[in-house]
XYZ file of C-alpha atoms in Angstrom:
485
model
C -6.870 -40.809 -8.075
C -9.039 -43.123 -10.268
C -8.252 -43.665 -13.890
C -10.582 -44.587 -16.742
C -8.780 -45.494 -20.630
C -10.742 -44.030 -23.697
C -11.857 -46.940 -25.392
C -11.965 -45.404 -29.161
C -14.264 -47.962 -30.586
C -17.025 -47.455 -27.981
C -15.826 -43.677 -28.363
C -16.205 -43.550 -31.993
C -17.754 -45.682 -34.037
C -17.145 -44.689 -37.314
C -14.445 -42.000 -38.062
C -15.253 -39.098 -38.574
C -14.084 -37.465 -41.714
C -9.923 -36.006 -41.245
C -9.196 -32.340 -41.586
C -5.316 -31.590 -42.184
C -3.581 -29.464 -40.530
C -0.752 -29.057 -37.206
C -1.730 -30.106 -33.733
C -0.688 -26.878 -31.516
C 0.699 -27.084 -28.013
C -0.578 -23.993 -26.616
C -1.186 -22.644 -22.724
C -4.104 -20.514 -21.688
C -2.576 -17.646 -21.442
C -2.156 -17.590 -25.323
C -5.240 -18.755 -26.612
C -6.571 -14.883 -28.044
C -9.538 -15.392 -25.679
C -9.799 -11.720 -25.939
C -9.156 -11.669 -29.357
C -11.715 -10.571 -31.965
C -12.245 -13.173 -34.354
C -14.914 -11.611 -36.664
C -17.271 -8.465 -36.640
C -21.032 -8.524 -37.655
C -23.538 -6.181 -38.606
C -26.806 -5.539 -36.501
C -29.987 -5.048 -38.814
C -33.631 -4.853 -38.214
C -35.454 -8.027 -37.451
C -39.470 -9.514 -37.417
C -40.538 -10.109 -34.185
C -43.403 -12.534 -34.435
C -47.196 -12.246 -32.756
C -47.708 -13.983 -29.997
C -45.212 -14.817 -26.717
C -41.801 -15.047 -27.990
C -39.800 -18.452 -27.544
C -35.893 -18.494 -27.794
C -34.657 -20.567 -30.763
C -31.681 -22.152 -30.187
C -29.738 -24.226 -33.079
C -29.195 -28.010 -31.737
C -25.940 -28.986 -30.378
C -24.137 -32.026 -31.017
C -24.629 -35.082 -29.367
C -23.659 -34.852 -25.137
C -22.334 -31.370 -26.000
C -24.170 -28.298 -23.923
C -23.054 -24.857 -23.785
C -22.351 -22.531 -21.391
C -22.369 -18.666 -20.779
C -19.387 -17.490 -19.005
C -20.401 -14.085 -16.695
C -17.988 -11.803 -19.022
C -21.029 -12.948 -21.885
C -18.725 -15.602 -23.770
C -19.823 -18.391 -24.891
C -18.383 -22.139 -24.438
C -19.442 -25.859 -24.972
C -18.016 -28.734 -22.585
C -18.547 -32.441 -23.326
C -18.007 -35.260 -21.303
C -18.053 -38.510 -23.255
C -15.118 -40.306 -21.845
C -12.809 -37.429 -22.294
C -13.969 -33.813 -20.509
C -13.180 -31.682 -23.530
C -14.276 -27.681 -23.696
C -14.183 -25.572 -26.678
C -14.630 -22.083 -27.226
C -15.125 -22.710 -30.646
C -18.778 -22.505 -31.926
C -20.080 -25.430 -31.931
C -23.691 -24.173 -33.320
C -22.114 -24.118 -36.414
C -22.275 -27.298 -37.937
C -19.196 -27.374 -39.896
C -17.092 -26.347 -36.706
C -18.662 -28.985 -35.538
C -17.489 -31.742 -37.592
C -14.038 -30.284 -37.351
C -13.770 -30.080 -33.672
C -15.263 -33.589 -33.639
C -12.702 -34.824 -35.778
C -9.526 -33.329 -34.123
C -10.594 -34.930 -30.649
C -10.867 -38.650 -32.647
C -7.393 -37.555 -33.694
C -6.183 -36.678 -30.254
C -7.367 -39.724 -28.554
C -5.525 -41.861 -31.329
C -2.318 -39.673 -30.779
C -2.871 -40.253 -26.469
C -3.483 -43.837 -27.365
C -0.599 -44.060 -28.967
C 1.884 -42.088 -26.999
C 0.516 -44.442 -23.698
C -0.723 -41.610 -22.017
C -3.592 -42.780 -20.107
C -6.260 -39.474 -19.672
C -7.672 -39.891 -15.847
C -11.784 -38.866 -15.072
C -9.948 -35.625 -13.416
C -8.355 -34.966 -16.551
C -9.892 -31.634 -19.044
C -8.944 -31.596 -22.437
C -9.636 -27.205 -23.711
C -9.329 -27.259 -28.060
C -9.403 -24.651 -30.718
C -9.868 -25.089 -34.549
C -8.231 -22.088 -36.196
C -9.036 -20.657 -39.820
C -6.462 -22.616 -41.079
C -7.817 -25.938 -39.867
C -4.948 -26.107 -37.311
C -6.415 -27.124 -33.432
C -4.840 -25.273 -30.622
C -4.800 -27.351 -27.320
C -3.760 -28.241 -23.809
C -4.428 -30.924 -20.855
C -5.821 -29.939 -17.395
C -5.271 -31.823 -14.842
C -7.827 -30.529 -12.300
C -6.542 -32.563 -9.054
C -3.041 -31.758 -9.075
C -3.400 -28.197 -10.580
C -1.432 -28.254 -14.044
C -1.132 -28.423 -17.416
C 0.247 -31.145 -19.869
C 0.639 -31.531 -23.343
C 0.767 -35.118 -25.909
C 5.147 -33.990 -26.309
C 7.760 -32.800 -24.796
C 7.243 -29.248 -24.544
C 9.983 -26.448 -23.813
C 8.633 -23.180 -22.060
C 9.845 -20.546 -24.615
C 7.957 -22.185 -27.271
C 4.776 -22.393 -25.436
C 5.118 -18.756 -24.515
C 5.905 -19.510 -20.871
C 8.577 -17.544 -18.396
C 11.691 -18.943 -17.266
C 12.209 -20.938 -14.644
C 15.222 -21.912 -12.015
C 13.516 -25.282 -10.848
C 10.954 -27.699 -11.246
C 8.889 -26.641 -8.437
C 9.236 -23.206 -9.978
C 7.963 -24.755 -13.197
C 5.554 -25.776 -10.934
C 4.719 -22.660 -10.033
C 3.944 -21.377 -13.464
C 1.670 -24.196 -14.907
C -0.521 -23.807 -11.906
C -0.708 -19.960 -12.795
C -1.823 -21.522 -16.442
C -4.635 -24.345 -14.477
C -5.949 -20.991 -12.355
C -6.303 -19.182 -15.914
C -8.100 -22.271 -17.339
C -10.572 -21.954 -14.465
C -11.472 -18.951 -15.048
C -12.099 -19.095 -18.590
C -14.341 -21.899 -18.383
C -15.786 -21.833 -14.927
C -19.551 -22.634 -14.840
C -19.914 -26.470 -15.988
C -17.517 -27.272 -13.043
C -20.491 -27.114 -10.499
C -18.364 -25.098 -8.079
C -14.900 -25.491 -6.191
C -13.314 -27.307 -2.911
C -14.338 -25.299 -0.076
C -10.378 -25.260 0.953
C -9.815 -23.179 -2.223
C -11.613 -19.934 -1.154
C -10.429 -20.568 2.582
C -7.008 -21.191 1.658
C -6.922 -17.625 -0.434
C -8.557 -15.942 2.301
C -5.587 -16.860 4.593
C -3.742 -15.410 1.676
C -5.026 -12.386 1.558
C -5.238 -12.174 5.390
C -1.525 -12.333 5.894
C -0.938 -10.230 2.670
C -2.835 -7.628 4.408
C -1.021 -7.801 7.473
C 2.367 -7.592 5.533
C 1.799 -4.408 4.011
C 0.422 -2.838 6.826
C 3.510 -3.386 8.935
C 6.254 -3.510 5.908
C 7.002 -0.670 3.540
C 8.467 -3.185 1.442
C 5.984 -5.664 1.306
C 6.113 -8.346 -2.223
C 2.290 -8.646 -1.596
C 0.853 -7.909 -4.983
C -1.792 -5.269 -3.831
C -1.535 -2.612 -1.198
C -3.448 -2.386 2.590
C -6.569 -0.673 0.836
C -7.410 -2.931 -2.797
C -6.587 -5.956 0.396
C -9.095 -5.407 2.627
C -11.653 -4.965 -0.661
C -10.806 -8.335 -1.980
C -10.743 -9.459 1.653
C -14.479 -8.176 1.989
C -16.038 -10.164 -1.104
C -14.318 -12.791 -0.964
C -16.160 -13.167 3.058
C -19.007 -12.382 1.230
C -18.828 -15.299 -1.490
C -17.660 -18.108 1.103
C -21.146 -19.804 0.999
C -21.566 -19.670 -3.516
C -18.389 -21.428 -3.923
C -20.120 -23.656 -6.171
C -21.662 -20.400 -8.260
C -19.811 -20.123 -11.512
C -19.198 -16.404 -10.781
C -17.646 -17.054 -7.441
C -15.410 -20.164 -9.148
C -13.525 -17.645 -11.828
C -13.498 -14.613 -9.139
C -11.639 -17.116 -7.042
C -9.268 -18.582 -9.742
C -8.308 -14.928 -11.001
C -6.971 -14.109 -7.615
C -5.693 -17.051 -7.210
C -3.670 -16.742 -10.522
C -2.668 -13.221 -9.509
C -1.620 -14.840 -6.280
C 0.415 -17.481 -7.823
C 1.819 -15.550 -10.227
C 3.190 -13.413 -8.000
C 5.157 -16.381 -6.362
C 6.646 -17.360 -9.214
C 8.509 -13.937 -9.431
C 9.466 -13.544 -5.392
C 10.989 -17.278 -6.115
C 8.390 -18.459 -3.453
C 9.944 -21.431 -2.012
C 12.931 -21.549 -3.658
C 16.556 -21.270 -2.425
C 16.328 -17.873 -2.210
C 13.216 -16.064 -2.439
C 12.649 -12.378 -2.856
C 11.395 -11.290 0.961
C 11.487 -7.418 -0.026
C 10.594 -5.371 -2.796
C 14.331 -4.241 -3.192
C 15.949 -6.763 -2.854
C 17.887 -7.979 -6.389
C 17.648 -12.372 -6.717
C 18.254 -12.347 -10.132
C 22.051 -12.734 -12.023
C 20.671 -10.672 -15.239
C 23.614 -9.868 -17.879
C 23.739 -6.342 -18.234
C 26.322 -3.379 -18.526
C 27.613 -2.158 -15.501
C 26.350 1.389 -14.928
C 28.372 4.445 -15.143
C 28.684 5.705 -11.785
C 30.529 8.702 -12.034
C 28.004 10.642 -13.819
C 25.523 10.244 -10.822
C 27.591 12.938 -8.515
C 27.709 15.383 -11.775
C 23.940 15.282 -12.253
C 23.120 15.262 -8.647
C 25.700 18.933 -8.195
C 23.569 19.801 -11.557
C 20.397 19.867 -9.705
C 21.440 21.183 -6.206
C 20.518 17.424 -4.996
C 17.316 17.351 -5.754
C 18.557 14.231 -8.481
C 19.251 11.762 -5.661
C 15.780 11.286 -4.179
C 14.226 10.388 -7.913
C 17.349 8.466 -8.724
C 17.314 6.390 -5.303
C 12.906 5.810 -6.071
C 13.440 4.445 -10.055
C 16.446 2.034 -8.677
C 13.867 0.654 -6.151
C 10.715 0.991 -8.218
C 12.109 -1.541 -10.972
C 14.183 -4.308 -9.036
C 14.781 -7.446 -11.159
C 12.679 -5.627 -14.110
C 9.769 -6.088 -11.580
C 7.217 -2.980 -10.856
C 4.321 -2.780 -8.520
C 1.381 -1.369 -10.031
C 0.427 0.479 -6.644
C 3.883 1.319 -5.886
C 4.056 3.360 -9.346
C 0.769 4.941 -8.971
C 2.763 7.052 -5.876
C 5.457 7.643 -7.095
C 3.859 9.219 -9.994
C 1.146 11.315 -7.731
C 4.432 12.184 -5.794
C 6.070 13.533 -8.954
C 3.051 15.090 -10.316
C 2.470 16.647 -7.087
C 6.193 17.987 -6.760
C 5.800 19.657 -10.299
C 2.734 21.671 -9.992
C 4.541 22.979 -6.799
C 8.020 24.156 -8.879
C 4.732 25.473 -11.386
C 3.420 27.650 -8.282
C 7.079 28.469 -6.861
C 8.215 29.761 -10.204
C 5.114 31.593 -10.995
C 5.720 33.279 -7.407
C 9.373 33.870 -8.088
C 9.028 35.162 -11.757
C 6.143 38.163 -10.202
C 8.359 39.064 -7.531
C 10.563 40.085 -10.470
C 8.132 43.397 -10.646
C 10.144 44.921 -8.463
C 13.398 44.749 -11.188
C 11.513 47.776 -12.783
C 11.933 49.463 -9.675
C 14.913 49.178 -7.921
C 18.355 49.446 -8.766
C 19.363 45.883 -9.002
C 21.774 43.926 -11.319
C 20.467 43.563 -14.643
C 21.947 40.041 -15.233
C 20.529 38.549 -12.324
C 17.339 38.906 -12.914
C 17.516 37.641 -16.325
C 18.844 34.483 -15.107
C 16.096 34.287 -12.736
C 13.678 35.460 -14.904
C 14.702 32.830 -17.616
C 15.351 29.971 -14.767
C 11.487 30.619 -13.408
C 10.323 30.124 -16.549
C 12.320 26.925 -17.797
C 11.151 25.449 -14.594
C 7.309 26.132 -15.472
C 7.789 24.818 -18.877
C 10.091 21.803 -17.726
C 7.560 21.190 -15.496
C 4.199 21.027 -17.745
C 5.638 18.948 -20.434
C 6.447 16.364 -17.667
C 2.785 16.743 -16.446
C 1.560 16.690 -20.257
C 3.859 13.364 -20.785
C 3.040 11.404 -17.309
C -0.237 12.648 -16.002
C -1.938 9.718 -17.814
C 1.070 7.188 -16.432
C -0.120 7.919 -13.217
C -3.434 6.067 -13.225
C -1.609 3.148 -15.358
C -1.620 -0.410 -14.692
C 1.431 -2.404 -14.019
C 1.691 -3.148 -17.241
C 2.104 0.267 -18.677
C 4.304 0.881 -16.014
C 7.106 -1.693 -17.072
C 6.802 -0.701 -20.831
C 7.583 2.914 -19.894
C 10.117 1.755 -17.419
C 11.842 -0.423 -20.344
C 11.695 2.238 -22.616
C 13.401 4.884 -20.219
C 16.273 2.721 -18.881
C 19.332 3.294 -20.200
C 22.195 0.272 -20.648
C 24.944 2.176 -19.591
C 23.256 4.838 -17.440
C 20.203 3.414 -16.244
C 17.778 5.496 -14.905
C 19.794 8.627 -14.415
C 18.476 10.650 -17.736
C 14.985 10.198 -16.782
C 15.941 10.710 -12.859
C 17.347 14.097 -14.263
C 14.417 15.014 -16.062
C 12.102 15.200 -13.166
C 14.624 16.549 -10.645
C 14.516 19.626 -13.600
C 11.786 21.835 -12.503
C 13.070 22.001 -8.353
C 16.353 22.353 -9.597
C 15.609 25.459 -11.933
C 13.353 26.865 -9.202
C 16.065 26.515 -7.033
C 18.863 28.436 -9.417
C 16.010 30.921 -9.903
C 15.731 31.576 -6.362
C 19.015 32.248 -5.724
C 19.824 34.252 -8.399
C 16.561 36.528 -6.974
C 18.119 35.950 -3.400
C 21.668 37.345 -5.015
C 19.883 39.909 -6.434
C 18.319 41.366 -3.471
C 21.665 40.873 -1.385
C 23.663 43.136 -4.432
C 20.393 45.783 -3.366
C 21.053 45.607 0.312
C 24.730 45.982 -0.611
C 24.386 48.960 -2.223
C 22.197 50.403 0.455
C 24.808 49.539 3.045
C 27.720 51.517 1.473
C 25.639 54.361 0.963
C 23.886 54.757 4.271
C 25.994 52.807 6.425
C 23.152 53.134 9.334
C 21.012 50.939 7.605
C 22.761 47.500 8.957
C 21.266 48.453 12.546
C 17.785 48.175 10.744
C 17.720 44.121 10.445
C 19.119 43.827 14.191
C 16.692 46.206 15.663
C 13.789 44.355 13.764
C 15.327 41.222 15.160
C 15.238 42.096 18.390
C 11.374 43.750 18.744
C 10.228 40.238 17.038
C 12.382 38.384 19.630
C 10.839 41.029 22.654
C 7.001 40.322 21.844
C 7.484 36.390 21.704
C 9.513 36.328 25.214
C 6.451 38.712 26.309
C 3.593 36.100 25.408
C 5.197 33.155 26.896
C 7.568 32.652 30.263
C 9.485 29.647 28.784
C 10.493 29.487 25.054
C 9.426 25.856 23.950
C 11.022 24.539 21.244
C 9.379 21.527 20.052
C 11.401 18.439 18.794
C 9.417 16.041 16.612
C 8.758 12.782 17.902
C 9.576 9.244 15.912
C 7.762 6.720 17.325
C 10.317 3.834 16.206
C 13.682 5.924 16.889
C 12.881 6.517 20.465
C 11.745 3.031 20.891
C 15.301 1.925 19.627
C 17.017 4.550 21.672
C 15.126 3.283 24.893
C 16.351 -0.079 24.360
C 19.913 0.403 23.361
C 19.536 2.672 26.636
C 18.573 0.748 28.705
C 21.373 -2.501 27.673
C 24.598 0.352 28.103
C-alpha cells in the first residue's frame, strides 16, 4: 500500500475562517442517514418559453456531487484527502463550514502523526450546532478508524470477545459506508461479488440440508439473492450493483459477528447457547404445572420460544413460521369450538347433565375468544421483520419465568377446546349410561355395529393392509445399525 502526507500549505493556503464546536467520533451506522433533517413546502413555479435547461448552483472548488439510487444526494472531493459529505454543499455557508472542519482535521491528523494513505476516505457531517460528525475508511483493508482512542460503547458499537471479532464489526461499519456512498467509487474488485456469491452458494446449501442452519436467510429469499446477484456479475463497477453488493455483504458480516465466526467457539446451530449472559435462573417447577394446565399442549410452544430466541438472537424467517404456525393452530381451536359449542343443540334435547354442558359450553367459548384476541394481538407480528420480532420477544420474556406466561397464552385456545371436548365426551357417556341401566340390551348395539363395519371391509379386500408411514432418515439409520449387529 502506497502512502501520500497532506501537505497543509499546498492544501490550504490561507485558513479558512474557524467554526467552534466538538469533533464527533461517530460510525456509519449512527449517522441519521435516514433521518429527516428539515421539511419544505412545494408551491407553484414559472416554467420559462423555450427548451428548458437544468440550473444547477456551483459547487466548490474539486467538489462534484453525486446521486445515490435511493435519490440522496452526496458530494466527494479528492484534493489530497478523499473526503464525502452528505451535507449540502450547494449551500454556500455549509460550505465554508465543511471546508473549515476538514483544515481542522488535517491539522489534528498532522498532529497526532497519523499519516492518511491515497486508499484512505475521510465521510464528515456539520450538525446545527456547528459540531462535525466523522469517521476514517480505510478502503483496502476494510475498516474504520478514528483521530483517538475510541471505546465501542461510546461509538454505539456491540461488544466484542476479541480483536478479530472487533474486526468483524468495523468491517460491518466499511460495508455500511459503501453503501451509503457508492457511485464516485467507479465500481468494486471483481473478487467482491464472486466471493459473496460463494457465500450465498454454501448458505443455500446449508439450509437446505440443516433445520438449524445460522445462515441469515432461508432456501427461498437464497436462491433470489443468488439469481441477481448472477445477473449483476458483469456491472460491478455500476454504482447500483456496488451498494446492492455491500448491503449483503454487511448483512453477511454481520451475521458473523453474532455466530462468533472464527472464534474459539462459534455458534454452528441456531440453538446452540455461546454466550455466559447474567441472568436469573428460571423457575422450573412451574413448567410441569402449566404443561398438566393445558393437557400438554404448553410443551410444544414452550420448547419453540426457548429455541426461537437463543443468546437474545431471532431469525426473521424463523419467526415468520412460527407465527403462521400459531396463527394457523388458533383459527383451528376457532373452528373446533364453534363445532363443539353447536353440537351443544342437542342439550335441549336429551336428558343429559346440566353441569356438563355448561362447562363445555363456557370452555368452547373461552377458547374462541382466547383465540381471536391472540389473532387480533399477533396477526400483524407475523409478517414482521427481525427487528420487531426481538422487541416483542424482549418485552414477553420473563426474568424468573422466561417464556412460560406467553408459552401459556397460546397453548390457551387447544387447551380449552380440549376441556370442552371432554366435558361434551362426559356428557354423552352420562347419556349412554343412563340408556344402559334402563334398557340393558342396548350395550349389544355398539358391538353389533362394530362388527357389520368390520364384515364389509374384510369383504372388499382379501388382506387387511395396514400401512406404516415411512421416514426416510430412520430407516436409513436402522439399516445401518442393522447391518454392523
Amino acid at each position: 500500500m502506497s502512502f501520500i502526507a497532506i501537505d497543509l500549505e499546498s492544501a490550504a493556503s490561507v485558513e479558512p475562517p474557524r467554526y467552534f464546536g466538538q469533533l464527533i467520533p461517530v460510525a456509519p451506522a449512527h449517522t441519521g442517514r435516514y433521518d429527516v433533517a428539515k421539511k419544505v413546502k412545494r408551491a407553484s413555479a414559472s416554467v420559462p418559453a423555450g427548451s428548458r435547461k437544468r440550473s444547477t448552483a456551483p459547487l466548490p472548488l474539486n467538489w462534484t456531487q453525486w446521486l445515490h439510487p435511493e435519490g440522496k444526494l452526496y458530494f466527494f472531493c479528492d484534493d489530497g484527502l478523499r473526503v464525502v459529505t452528505d451535507s449540502y454543499m450547494l449551500d454556500a455557508s455549509t460550505a465554508a463550514k465543511v471546508d473549515a472542519w476538514i483544515y481542522e482535521i488535517r491539522l489534528k491528523a498532522k498532529s497526532g502523526g497519523i499519516i492518511l494513505g491515497e486508499k484512505v476516505e475521510l465521510f464528515l457531517q456539520v450538525t446545527s450546532d456547528n459540531d462535525c460528525n466523522y469517521y476514517f475508511v480505510n478502503l483496502e483493508s476494510r475498516a474504520l478508524f478514528w483521530l483517538e482512542d475510541c471505546s465501542t460503547s461510546a461509538l454505539g458499537l456491540l461488544d466484542v470477545v476479541s480483536d478479530t471479532h472487533l474486526g468483524l464489526v468495523l468491517e460491518a461499519e466499511y460495508w455500511a459506508h459503501i453503501e451509503n456512498f457508492c457511485m464516485h467509487l467507479g465500481g468494486l474488485p471483481q473478487n467482491s461479488i464472486d466471493d459473496l456469491i460463494l457465500v450465498f452458494t454454501h448458505g443455500l446449501a446449508d439450509t437446505l440440508t440443516s433445520t438449524l442452519s445460522t445462515f441469515p436467510y432461508d432456501a427461498t429469499a437464497s436462491e433470489k439473492i443468488l439469481n441477481l446477484l448472477n445477473h449483476s456479475r458483469d456491472k460491478i463497477s455500476k454504482g447500483e450493483v456496488v451498494t446492492l453488493v455491500a448491503r449483503f455483504w454487511g448483512l453477511i458480516v454481520y451475521n458473523r459477528y453474532l455466530t462468533h465466526h472464527g472464534e474459539e467457539q462459534a455458534r454452528l446451530s441456531r440453538d446452540s447457547s455461546i454466550i455466559d449472559a447474567d441472568e436469573a435462573e428460571e423457575i422450573q417447577w412451574t413448567r410441569t404445572a402449566f404443561s398438566m394446565m393445558s393437557f400438554g399442549t404448553f410443551k410444544p410452544y414452550m420448547k419453540k420460544f426457548d429455541g426461537l430466541f437463543v443468546d437474545s438472537l431471532v431469525y426473521g424467517f424463523e419467526w415468520e413460521s412460527f407465527m403462521k404456525s400459531c396463527i394457523s393452530g388458533w383459527r383451528d381451536s376457532i373452528a373446533l369450538s364453534f363445532g363443539l359449542l353447536l353440537l351443544h343443540v342437542f342439550c335441549f334435547f336429551l336428558p343429559i347433565s346440566s353441569i356438563l354442558a355448561s362447562i363445555s359450553g363456557l370452555t368452547s367459548s373461552l377458547s374462541i375468544l382466547v383465540a381471536i384476541l391472540l389473532l387480533h394481538r399477533h396477526e400483524e407480528l407475523g409478517k414482521s421483520d427481525a427487528s420487531s420480532a426481538h422487541e416483542y420477544l424482549t418485552s414477553v420474556k420473563s426474568s424468573t419465568f422466561g417464556f412460560q406466561g406467553i408459552a401459556f397464552a397460546f397453548s390457551l385456545p387447544k387447551a380449552l377446546s380440549i376441556l370442552s371436548f371432554l366435558a361434551l365426551f362426559s356428557q354423552w357417556a352420562f347419556l349412554g349410561y343412563n340408556l344402559v341401566v334402563s334398557h340393558p340390551v342396548a350395550l349389544i348395539a355398539p358391538l353389533f355395529v362394530l362388527m357389520v363395519l368390520f364384515a364389509v371391509i374384510a369383504s372388499t379386500s382379501t388382506t387387511l393392509h395396514f400401512r406404516v408411514p415411512s421416514f426416510r432418515f430412520w430407516n436409513a439409520s436402522m439399516k445401518t445399525e442393522a447391518s454392523m449387529v
